[in-house]
């Protein structure tokens, strides 16, 4: 098709272009008429003129298509009849001419119809292809313009090499210099993404490497070091792109600079933490004096005693809220101060379950199965996560229903699950319950509504440990919360061996 494009005079038919074959046709006729007048038109000239007319028909068919070619063919046909058999010529008797007309028709109309029709057909196909190509090109430009002007950074890289195929101006503004063309992942500057200690991130943890390794990134935070040494916080989303055969063809990464949001959040956290600290002392005094006063009252049914107990209750709630606030502040700063130690998760699970069972003796907490697994982390923080989740299971399920706790090894991680048969969580709420201060509608149905920070705190702690937390739930049927934590490398092998042996059960 592309060869034909160059051979054929392909263009949208224009009336003016038809004048060319018409003028050539007229010139040929004038030449013949002049030769005839001068009586110098031998046989050979007549043949030449005849062939010239056939060529003009072919030329018109190529150049102008079917209908102009048919017109020239008709004119040529009529002229030949006139020139050879018309009045005053008698070169060939008119009756013979008319009998042989079908031959002339064949001579002029066959090339006009065949070539003209094919030319129109090819022209139509080419036009259609051109329109489609123009449309694709326009859409491509529109897409590039949209990506170029998006208020977030966009990086697109080819799989599997990592060749950079697109990056927009937001990224250039962010990095403070033009983004050079990278042909391989190794060409990317390796020292711009850093960990919390300021060390360059290994290539395997770069967002672009991860999406090219089939990972989806959802709002992940990265630290970025500017040439000036200033650190920025980036929020990154990313996804691999597959073709119809399910083969990865490229990876796209969306980058947003959330440094100022992080800073204002930090200022808010600092303020809340300071106020909470300040409030702790007066509330402790309030509690102590309330307890003292309660002890002085002999009759517990006394109105004064009832009032004091109410004050004590509210002071306890205030105390709980302040503790939550302080926990948030602690967890947001602990990423820098955490001192990881090797711990046995099954031992922590058993301790937490025992403590909670003692606090809620009427509730049935059952450990369905435990797999020994060593992880690296903070014992207190992980206990806090388990307490939050089991406490929720107790809070949001009827007193008679059981709660199952279990741990299993799954591809290099230990997965702890807490299952209840309570009120459950709607799909819409499941997406949001891990956000700070978010409480699902069902929260108000319980007698002891919380603050909506327990799951947020748990998520932050689990993230700090390089793990994941998620929920599976059906409204009205109960929920299962899962925590997955990476096993300490040296124990991964032995733990997976133990996975084969039956799980230990403790109640
Ligand atoms: P809260 O202090 O309100 O319990 P959380 O952050 O622990 O805060 O939980 C957030 C919300 O998630 C709760 O308000 C509740 O609506 C829902 N939720 C958490 N755990 C469960 C559960 N096991 N069953 C039903 N709903 C739950």
Coordinates of C-alpha atoms and ligand atoms in Angstrom, one line a residue:
X1 CA 0.0 0.0 0.0
X2 CA 2.8 2.5 0.9
X3 CA 4.5 1.8 -2.5
X4 CA 1.2 2.6 -4.3
X5 CA 1.0 5.8 -2.3
X6 CA 4.2 7.0 -4.0
X7 CA 3.3 5.8 -7.5
X8 CA -0.2 7.0 -7.8
X9 CA -1.0 10.7 -8.0
X10 CA -3.2 10.3 -4.9
X11 CA -5.0 13.3 -3.8
X12 CA -8.6 14.3 -3.1
X13 CA -10.1 14.8 -6.6
X14 CA -10.0 18.5 -7.5
X15 CA -12.0 19.9 -10.5
X16 CA -9.0 22.0 -11.7
X17 CA -6.7 18.9 -12.1
X18 CA -9.1 17.6 -14.8
X19 CA -8.1 20.5 -17.1
X20 CA -4.7 18.9 -17.7
X21 CA -5.9 15.8 -19.7
X22 CA -8.5 18.0 -21.3
X23 CA -5.9 20.5 -22.5
X24 CA -3.6 17.7 -23.7
X25 CA -6.6 16.1 -25.5
X26 CA -7.4 19.5 -27.2
X27 CA -3.7 20.0 -28.2
X28 CA -3.6 16.5 -29.8
X29 CA -6.8 17.2 -31.8
X30 CA -5.6 20.7 -32.9
X31 CA -2.2 19.1 -34.1
X32 CA -4.1 16.4 -36.1
X33 CA -6.5 19.0 -37.6
X34 CA -3.6 21.2 -38.7
X35 CA -1.8 18.2 -40.2
X36 CA -5.1 17.2 -41.9
X37 CA -5.6 20.7 -43.3
X38 CA -2.1 20.7 -44.7
X39 CA -2.8 17.3 -46.1
X40 CA 0.2 15.9 -44.4
X41 CA -1.5 13.3 -42.2
X42 CA -0.2 9.9 -43.4
X43 CA -1.4 6.6 -41.9
X44 CA 1.4 6.5 -39.3
X45 CA 0.4 10.0 -37.9
X46 CA -3.2 8.8 -37.6
X47 CA -2.1 5.7 -35.6
X48 CA 0.1 7.9 -33.4
X49 CA -2.8 10.3 -32.8
X50 CA -5.1 7.3 -31.9
X51 CA -2.5 5.9 -29.4
X52 CA -2.0 9.4 -28.0
X53 CA -5.7 9.6 -27.3
X54 CA -5.7 6.2 -25.6
X55 CA -2.8 7.4 -23.4
X56 CA -4.7 10.5 -22.5
X57 CA -7.6 8.3 -21.4
X58 CA -5.2 6.2 -19.3
X59 CA -3.6 9.4 -18.0
X60 CA -7.0 10.8 -17.0
X61 CA -8.0 7.5 -15.4
X62 CA -4.8 7.5 -13.3
X63 CA -4.9 11.2 -12.5
X64 CA -8.6 12.0 -12.1
X65 CA -10.4 8.6 -11.6
X66 CA -13.4 7.0 -13.3
X67 CA -15.7 9.7 -14.4
X68 CA -13.2 12.2 -15.9
X69 CA -11.6 9.2 -17.7
X70 CA -15.0 8.1 -19.1
X71 CA -15.6 11.7 -20.3
X72 CA -12.2 11.8 -22.1
X73 CA -12.9 8.3 -23.5
X74 CA -16.3 9.4 -24.9
X75 CA -14.8 12.6 -26.4
X76 CA -11.9 10.6 -28.0
X77 CA -14.4 8.0 -29.3
X78 CA -16.6 10.7 -30.9
X79 CA -13.6 12.5 -32.3
X80 CA -12.1 9.4 -34.0
X81 CA -15.5 8.7 -35.6
X82 CA -15.6 12.3 -36.8
X83 CA -11.9 12.4 -37.9
X84 CA -12.0 9.3 -40.0
X85 CA -15.6 9.0 -41.2
X86 CA -17.1 12.5 -40.6
X87 CA -18.3 14.9 -43.4
X88 CA -15.6 15.8 -45.8
X89 CA -13.1 13.1 -44.5
X90 CA -14.2 9.7 -45.9
X91 CA -10.9 8.2 -44.8
X92 CA -12.9 5.2 -43.6
X93 CA -16.6 5.0 -44.7
X94 CA -18.9 6.2 -41.8
X95 CA -21.0 3.0 -42.1
X96 CA -17.8 0.9 -41.5
X97 CA -16.8 3.2 -38.6
X98 CA -20.2 2.8 -36.9
X99 CA -20.0 -1.0 -37.4
X100 CA -16.6 -1.1 -35.8
X101 CA -17.7 1.2 -33.0
X102 CA -17.5 -1.6 -30.4
X103 CA -13.8 -1.9 -31.1
X104 CA -13.3 1.8 -30.4
X105 CA -15.4 1.5 -27.3
X106 CA -13.2 -1.3 -26.1
X107 CA -10.1 0.7 -26.9
X108 CA -11.1 3.8 -25.0
X109 CA -13.6 2.7 -22.3
X110 CA -11.7 -0.5 -21.1
X111 CA -8.7 1.4 -19.7
X112 CA -11.0 4.2 -18.5
X113 CA -13.2 1.9 -16.5
X114 CA -10.6 -0.6 -15.2
X115 CA -7.9 2.0 -14.3
X116 CA -10.3 4.7 -13.3
X117 CA -12.3 2.3 -11.0
X118 CA -9.1 0.9 -9.4
X119 CA -7.7 4.4 -9.0
X120 CA -10.9 5.5 -7.2
X121 CA -10.9 2.4 -5.0
X122 CA -7.2 2.8 -4.0
X123 CA -7.7 6.5 -3.4
X124 CA -10.7 5.8 -1.1
X125 CA -8.6 3.2 0.9
X126 CA -5.7 5.6 1.1
X127 CA -7.9 8.4 2.2
X128 CA -9.5 6.2 4.9
X129 CA -6.1 5.0 6.1
X130 CA -4.8 8.6 6.2
X131 CA -7.9 9.8 8.2
X132 CA -7.4 6.9 10.7
X133 CA -3.7 7.7 10.9
X134 CA -4.5 11.4 11.4
X135 CA -7.0 10.6 14.1
X136 CA -4.6 8.3 15.9
X137 CA -1.9 11.0 15.7
X138 CA -4.3 13.6 17.0
X139 CA -5.3 11.4 19.9
X140 CA -1.7 10.6 20.7
X141 CA -0.8 14.3 20.7
X142 CA -3.8 15.1 22.9
X143 CA -2.7 12.3 25.4
X144 CA 0.9 13.6 25.4
X145 CA -0.3 17.1 26.0
X146 CA -2.6 16.0 28.8
X147 CA 0.2 14.0 30.5
X148 CA 2.6 16.9 29.9
X149 CA 0.4 19.3 31.7
X150 CA -0.8 17.1 34.5
X151 CA -0.2 18.6 38.0
X152 CA 1.7 15.4 39.0
X153 CA 4.9 13.9 37.6
X154 CA 4.5 11.1 35.0
X155 CA 7.2 8.6 34.0
X156 CA 6.7 5.9 31.4
X157 CA 9.4 3.3 30.8
X158 CA 9.6 0.4 28.4
X159 CA 9.7 -3.2 29.7
X160 CA 12.0 -5.0 30.3
X161 CA 14.9 -2.6 29.8
X162 CA 13.4 0.4 31.6
X163 CA 14.1 2.7 28.7
X164 CA 12.5 6.1 29.5
X165 CA 9.8 6.8 26.9
X166 CA 8.1 9.7 28.6
X167 CA 8.5 12.1 31.5
X168 CA 6.6 15.4 31.9
X169 CA 7.5 18.9 32.9
X170 CA 6.3 18.5 36.6
X171 CA 9.2 16.0 37.1
X172 CA 11.7 18.5 35.6
X173 CA 10.4 21.2 38.0
X174 CA 10.6 18.7 40.9
X175 CA 14.2 17.6 40.1
X176 CA 15.3 21.2 39.1
X177 CA 16.9 20.0 35.8
X178 CA 15.8 18.4 32.5
X179 CA 15.3 14.7 32.6
X180 CA 17.8 13.1 30.3
X181 CA 16.9 10.1 28.1
X182 CA 17.7 6.9 29.9
X183 CA 18.0 3.7 27.8
X184 CA 18.4 1.2 30.7
X185 CA 17.5 1.1 34.3
X186 CA 21.2 1.4 35.2
X187 CA 21.3 4.8 33.5
X188 CA 18.9 6.4 36.0
X189 CA 20.6 8.4 38.7
X190 CA 20.8 6.1 41.7
X191 CA 21.2 8.6 44.5
X192 CA 18.1 10.6 44.3
X193 CA 15.7 8.3 46.1
X194 CA 16.8 7.7 49.6
X195 CA 15.7 5.8 52.7
X196 CA 14.9 7.4 56.0
X197 CA 18.6 7.4 57.0
X198 CA 19.6 9.3 53.8
X199 CA 21.2 6.3 52.0
X200 CA 20.4 5.8 48.3
X201 CA 17.7 3.2 47.8
X202 CA 18.8 0.0 46.1
X203 CA 17.6 -0.3 42.4
X204 CA 15.2 -3.1 43.4
X205 CA 13.2 -0.7 45.5
X206 CA 12.9 2.1 42.9
X207 CA 9.2 2.5 41.9
X208 CA 10.1 2.1 38.2
X209 CA 11.9 -1.2 38.9
X210 CA 9.0 -2.4 41.0
X211 CA 6.3 -1.7 38.4
X212 CA 8.4 -3.3 35.7
X213 CA 8.4 -6.3 38.0
X214 CA 4.6 -6.5 37.8
X215 CA 4.0 -4.6 41.1
X216 CA 1.1 -2.1 41.6
X217 CA 2.1 0.8 43.8
X218 CA -0.7 2.5 45.7
X219 CA 0.1 5.8 47.5
X220 CA 3.6 4.8 48.6
X221 CA 5.8 7.4 50.2
X222 CA 9.4 7.9 49.0
X223 CA 12.1 10.3 50.1
X224 CA 13.8 12.3 47.3
X225 CA 17.1 14.2 47.8
X226 CA 17.5 17.4 45.7
X227 CA 21.1 18.3 44.5
X228 CA 21.0 21.0 47.2
X229 CA 20.6 18.3 49.9
X230 CA 17.0 19.3 50.6
X231 CA 14.7 16.3 51.1
X232 CA 11.3 16.1 49.6
X233 CA 8.5 13.5 50.3
X234 CA 6.9 12.0 47.2
X235 CA 3.7 10.1 47.0
X236 CA 3.9 7.4 44.3
X237 CA 1.4 5.4 42.4
X238 CA 2.4 3.0 39.7
X239 CA 1.2 0.1 37.5
X240 CA 2.6 -2.2 34.9
X241 CA 1.0 -2.0 31.4
X242 CA 0.2 -5.2 29.6
X243 CA -0.6 -5.9 25.9
X244 CA -3.5 -8.1 24.7
X245 CA -1.3 -11.2 25.2
X246 CA -0.8 -10.3 28.9
X247 CA 2.8 -9.5 28.3
X248 CA 4.2 -6.4 30.2
X249 CA 5.1 -3.7 27.7
X250 CA 5.8 -0.8 30.0
X251 CA 5.4 0.7 33.4
X252 CA 3.9 4.0 34.4
X253 CA 4.7 5.8 37.7
X254 CA 2.8 8.9 39.0
X255 CA 4.7 11.1 41.3
X256 CA 3.3 13.8 43.6
X257 CA 5.3 16.1 45.9
X258 CA 3.5 16.0 49.3
X259 CA 6.3 17.6 51.3
X260 CA 4.3 20.6 52.4
X261 CA 1.3 18.5 53.3
X262 CA 3.6 16.2 55.3
X263 CA 5.1 19.2 57.0
X264 CA 1.7 20.7 58.0
X265 CA 0.6 17.3 59.2
X266 CA 3.8 17.1 61.3
X267 CA 3.1 20.5 62.8
X268 CA -0.4 19.4 63.6
X269 CA 0.9 16.2 65.2
X270 CA 3.4 18.1 67.2
X271 CA 0.8 20.5 68.4
X272 CA -1.6 17.7 69.3
X273 CA 1.2 15.8 71.1
X274 CA 2.2 18.9 73.1
X275 CA -1.4 19.6 74.1
X276 CA -1.9 15.9 75.0
X277 CA 1.2 16.0 77.2
X278 CA 0.0 19.1 78.9
X279 CA -3.5 17.6 79.5
X280 CA -2.1 14.4 81.0
X281 CA -1.1 15.9 84.3
X282 CA -4.4 17.7 85.2
X283 CA -6.4 14.7 84.2
X284 CA -4.3 12.4 86.3
X285 CA -4.9 14.8 89.3
X286 CA -8.6 14.9 88.5
X287 CA -8.7 11.0 88.6
X288 CA -6.7 10.9 91.8
X289 CA -8.9 13.4 93.6
X290 CA -12.1 11.8 92.3
X291 CA -10.8 8.4 93.7
X292 CA -9.9 10.1 97.0
X293 CA -13.4 11.7 97.3
X294 CA -15.1 8.4 96.4
X295 CA -13.3 6.7 99.2
X296 CA -14.7 9.2 101.7
X297 CA -18.3 8.4 100.8
X298 CA -19.8 5.6 102.8
X299 CA -23.0 4.9 100.8
X300 CA -22.2 3.9 97.2
X301 CA -25.8 4.7 96.1
X302 CA -25.4 8.3 97.3
X303 CA -26.1 10.9 94.6
X304 CA -22.7 12.3 95.3
X305 CA -21.0 8.9 94.8
X306 CA -22.9 8.4 91.5
X307 CA -21.8 11.8 90.3
X308 CA -18.2 11.1 91.3
X309 CA -18.2 7.8 89.5
X310 CA -19.5 9.6 86.3
X311 CA -16.7 12.1 86.6
X312 CA -14.2 9.2 87.0
X313 CA -15.7 7.5 83.9
X314 CA -15.4 10.6 81.8
X315 CA -11.9 11.2 83.1
X316 CA -11.0 7.7 82.0
X317 CA -12.3 8.4 78.5
X318 CA -10.4 11.6 78.3
X319 CA -7.3 9.7 79.5
X320 CA -7.9 7.1 76.7
X321 CA -8.2 9.8 74.1
X322 CA -5.0 11.5 75.2
X323 CA -3.2 8.1 75.1
X324 CA -4.4 7.6 71.6
X325 CA -3.1 11.0 70.6
X326 CA 0.2 10.3 72.1
X327 CA 0.4 6.9 70.4
X328 CA -0.1 8.6 67.0
X329 CA 2.6 11.1 67.8
X330 CA 4.9 8.2 68.9
X331 CA 4.3 6.1 65.9
X332 CA 4.9 8.9 63.4
X333 CA 8.3 9.7 65.0
X334 CA 9.2 6.1 65.8
X335 CA 10.4 5.4 62.2
X336 CA 13.6 7.3 63.0
X337 CA 14.0 6.0 66.6
X338 CA 12.9 2.3 66.2
X339 CA 15.4 -0.2 67.5
X340 CA 14.5 -3.5 65.8
X341 CA 14.9 -6.7 67.7
X342 CA 14.3 -10.4 66.8
X343 CA 11.0 -11.6 68.3
X344 CA 8.8 -14.6 68.3
X345 CA 5.4 -13.6 67.1
X346 CA 3.6 -16.6 68.4
X347 CA 4.8 -15.8 71.9
X348 CA 3.4 -12.2 71.6
X349 CA 0.1 -13.6 70.3
X350 CA -0.2 -15.9 73.3
X351 CA 0.6 -13.1 75.8
X352 CA -1.9 -10.7 74.2
X353 CA -4.7 -13.3 74.0
X354 CA -4.1 -14.3 77.7
X355 CA -4.2 -10.7 78.9
X356 CA -7.4 -9.9 76.9
X357 CA -9.0 -13.2 78.0
X358 CA -8.4 -12.1 81.6
X359 CA -9.9 -8.6 80.9
X360 CA -12.9 -10.1 79.2
X361 CA -13.5 -13.4 81.0
X362 CA -17.0 -13.9 79.4
X363 CA -15.6 -13.8 75.8
X364 CA -14.4 -16.9 74.0
X365 CA -11.0 -16.1 72.5
X366 CA -9.6 -19.2 70.7
X367 CA -6.2 -19.6 69.2
X368 CA -6.9 -21.9 66.2
X369 CA -3.3 -22.6 65.3
X370 CA 0.1 -20.9 65.7
X371 CA 3.2 -21.3 63.5
X372 CA 6.5 -20.4 65.1
X373 CA 8.1 -17.6 63.2
X374 CA 10.7 -15.0 64.0
X375 CA 10.4 -11.5 62.8
X376 CA 12.3 -8.3 63.3
X377 CA 10.5 -5.5 65.0
X378 CA 9.3 -3.8 68.1
X379 CA 7.6 -6.1 70.6
X380 CA 5.4 -3.4 72.3
X381 CA 4.2 -1.9 69.0
X382 CA 3.2 -5.3 67.6
X383 CA 1.4 -6.2 70.8
X384 CA -0.4 -2.9 70.5
X385 CA -1.6 -3.9 67.0
X386 CA -2.9 -7.3 68.1
X387 CA -4.6 -5.7 71.1
X388 CA -6.3 -3.1 68.8
X389 CA -7.6 -5.8 66.4
X390 CA -8.7 -8.3 69.0
X391 CA -10.3 -5.5 71.0
X392 CA -12.3 -4.5 67.9
X393 CA -13.3 -8.1 67.3
X394 CA -14.7 -8.1 70.9
X395 CA -16.3 -4.6 70.5
X396 CA -18.0 -5.3 67.2
X397 CA -19.4 -8.8 67.8
X398 CA -22.1 -10.2 70.1
X399 CA -20.9 -11.4 73.5
X400 CA -21.9 -15.1 72.8
X401 CA -19.9 -15.4 69.5
X402 CA -16.4 -16.8 69.4
X403 CA -13.2 -15.0 68.1
X404 CA -10.5 -17.1 66.4
X405 CA -6.9 -16.1 66.2
X406 CA -4.4 -17.9 63.9
X407 CA -1.0 -17.6 62.4
X408 CA 0.4 -19.2 59.3
X409 CA 3.5 -19.0 57.1
X410 CA 2.9 -17.8 53.5
X411 CA 5.6 -17.1 51.0
X412 CA 8.3 -15.7 53.4
X413 CA 5.8 -13.9 55.7
X414 CA 3.9 -14.8 58.8
X415 CA 0.2 -14.0 58.4
X416 CA -1.9 -13.5 61.6
X417 CA -5.7 -13.5 61.3
X418 CA -8.3 -12.5 63.8
X419 CA -11.8 -13.6 62.9
X420 CA -15.1 -12.5 64.5
X421 CA -18.7 -13.2 63.7
X422 CA -20.0 -9.8 64.5
X423 CA -21.6 -6.9 62.7
X424 CA -19.2 -6.9 59.7
X425 CA -18.0 -4.0 57.6
X426 CA -19.5 -2.8 54.3
X427 CA -17.3 -2.9 51.2
X428 CA -17.3 1.0 51.1
X429 CA -16.1 1.2 54.7
X430 CA -13.5 -1.5 54.2
X431 CA -11.6 0.9 52.0
X432 CA -11.6 3.6 54.6
X433 CA -11.4 2.1 58.1
X434 CA -7.6 2.2 58.1
X435 CA -7.6 6.0 57.7
X436 CA -7.1 8.3 60.7
X437 CA -10.3 9.1 62.7
X438 CA -12.4 7.1 60.3
X439 CA -15.3 5.2 61.9
X440 CA -17.7 3.1 59.9
X441 CA -21.5 3.6 60.3
X442 CA -21.6 0.4 62.4
X443 CA -19.3 2.1 65.0
X444 CA -22.3 3.8 66.5
X445 CA -24.1 0.5 67.0
X446 CA -21.7 -0.5 69.7
X447 CA -21.9 0.4 73.3
X448 CA -18.3 1.6 73.5
X449 CA -17.5 3.6 70.4
X450 CA -13.8 4.5 70.0
X451 CA -12.0 7.3 68.3
X452 CA -11.2 5.7 64.9
X453 CA -7.5 5.7 65.5
X454 CA -6.8 2.1 66.4
X455 CA -6.6 0.7 62.9
X456 CA -4.8 3.8 61.7
X457 CA -2.1 3.2 64.3
X458 CA -2.0 -0.5 63.6
X459 CA -1.5 0.2 59.8
X460 CA 1.3 2.7 60.5
X461 CA 3.1 0.2 62.8
X462 CA 2.7 -2.7 60.4
X463 CA 4.0 -0.4 57.5
X464 CA 7.1 0.4 59.7
X465 CA 7.7 -3.3 60.0
X466 CA 7.5 -3.7 56.2
X467 CA 4.2 -5.7 56.4
X468 CA 0.6 -5.4 55.3
X469 CA -2.7 -5.2 57.0
X470 CA -6.1 -5.9 55.4
X471 CA -9.6 -7.0 56.1
X472 CA -12.2 -9.4 54.6
X473 CA -15.7 -8.9 55.8
X474 CA -19.4 -9.2 55.0
X475 CA -21.9 -7.0 56.6
X476 CA -23.8 -8.8 59.2
X477 CA -21.6 -11.9 59.0
X478 CA -18.4 -10.9 60.6
X479 CA -14.8 -9.8 59.7
X480 CA -11.4 -11.3 59.5
X481 CA -8.4 -8.9 59.9
X482 CA -5.1 -10.1 58.5
X483 CA -1.5 -8.9 59.3
X484 CA 1.4 -10.1 57.2
X485 CA 4.9 -9.5 58.4
X486 CA 8.1 -10.6 56.7
X487 CA 10.0 -13.4 58.5
X488 CA 13.5 -12.8 59.6
X489 CA 15.7 -14.1 56.7
X490 CA 17.7 -16.7 58.7
X491 CA 14.4 -18.2 60.0
X492 CA 12.5 -18.2 56.7
X493 CA 13.9 -21.7 55.8
X494 CA 13.4 -23.4 59.1
X495 CA 9.9 -21.8 59.4
X496 CA 8.8 -23.1 56.1
X497 CA 10.0 -26.6 57.1
X498 CA 7.9 -26.3 60.3
X499 CA 4.9 -25.4 58.2
X500 CA 4.7 -29.0 57.2
X501 CA 4.2 -30.1 60.8
X502 CA 0.8 -29.7 62.5
X503 CA 0.1 -26.3 64.0
X504 CA 0.2 -25.9 67.8
X505 CA -3.1 -24.9 69.4
X506 CA -3.4 -22.9 72.6
X507 CA -6.5 -21.4 74.2
Ligands
LIG1 P1 -12.5 2.5 66.8 O1 -11.8 3.1 67.9 O2 -13.6 3.4 66.3 O3 -12.8 1.1 66.9 P2 -10.6 1.7 64.8 O4 -9.6 2.4 64.0 O5 -10.1 0.6 65.6 O6 -11.4 2.7 65.6 O7 -11.7 1.1 63.8 C1 -12.2 1.9 62.8 C2 -13.7 1.5 62.4 O8 -13.6 0.2 61.8 C3 -14.5 1.3 63.7 O9 -15.2 2.5 64.0 C4 -15.5 0.2 63.2 O10 -16.6 0.9 62.5 C5 -14.7 -0.6 62.1 N1 -14.3 -1.9 62.7 C6 -13.0 -2.1 63.1 N2 -12.9 -3.4 63.5 C7 -14.1 -4.0 63.2 C8 -14.7 -5.3 63.4 N3 -13.9 -6.3 63.8 N4 -16.0 -5.5 63.1 C9 -16.7 -4.5 62.6 N5 -16.3 -3.2 62.4 C10 -15.0 -3.0 62.7

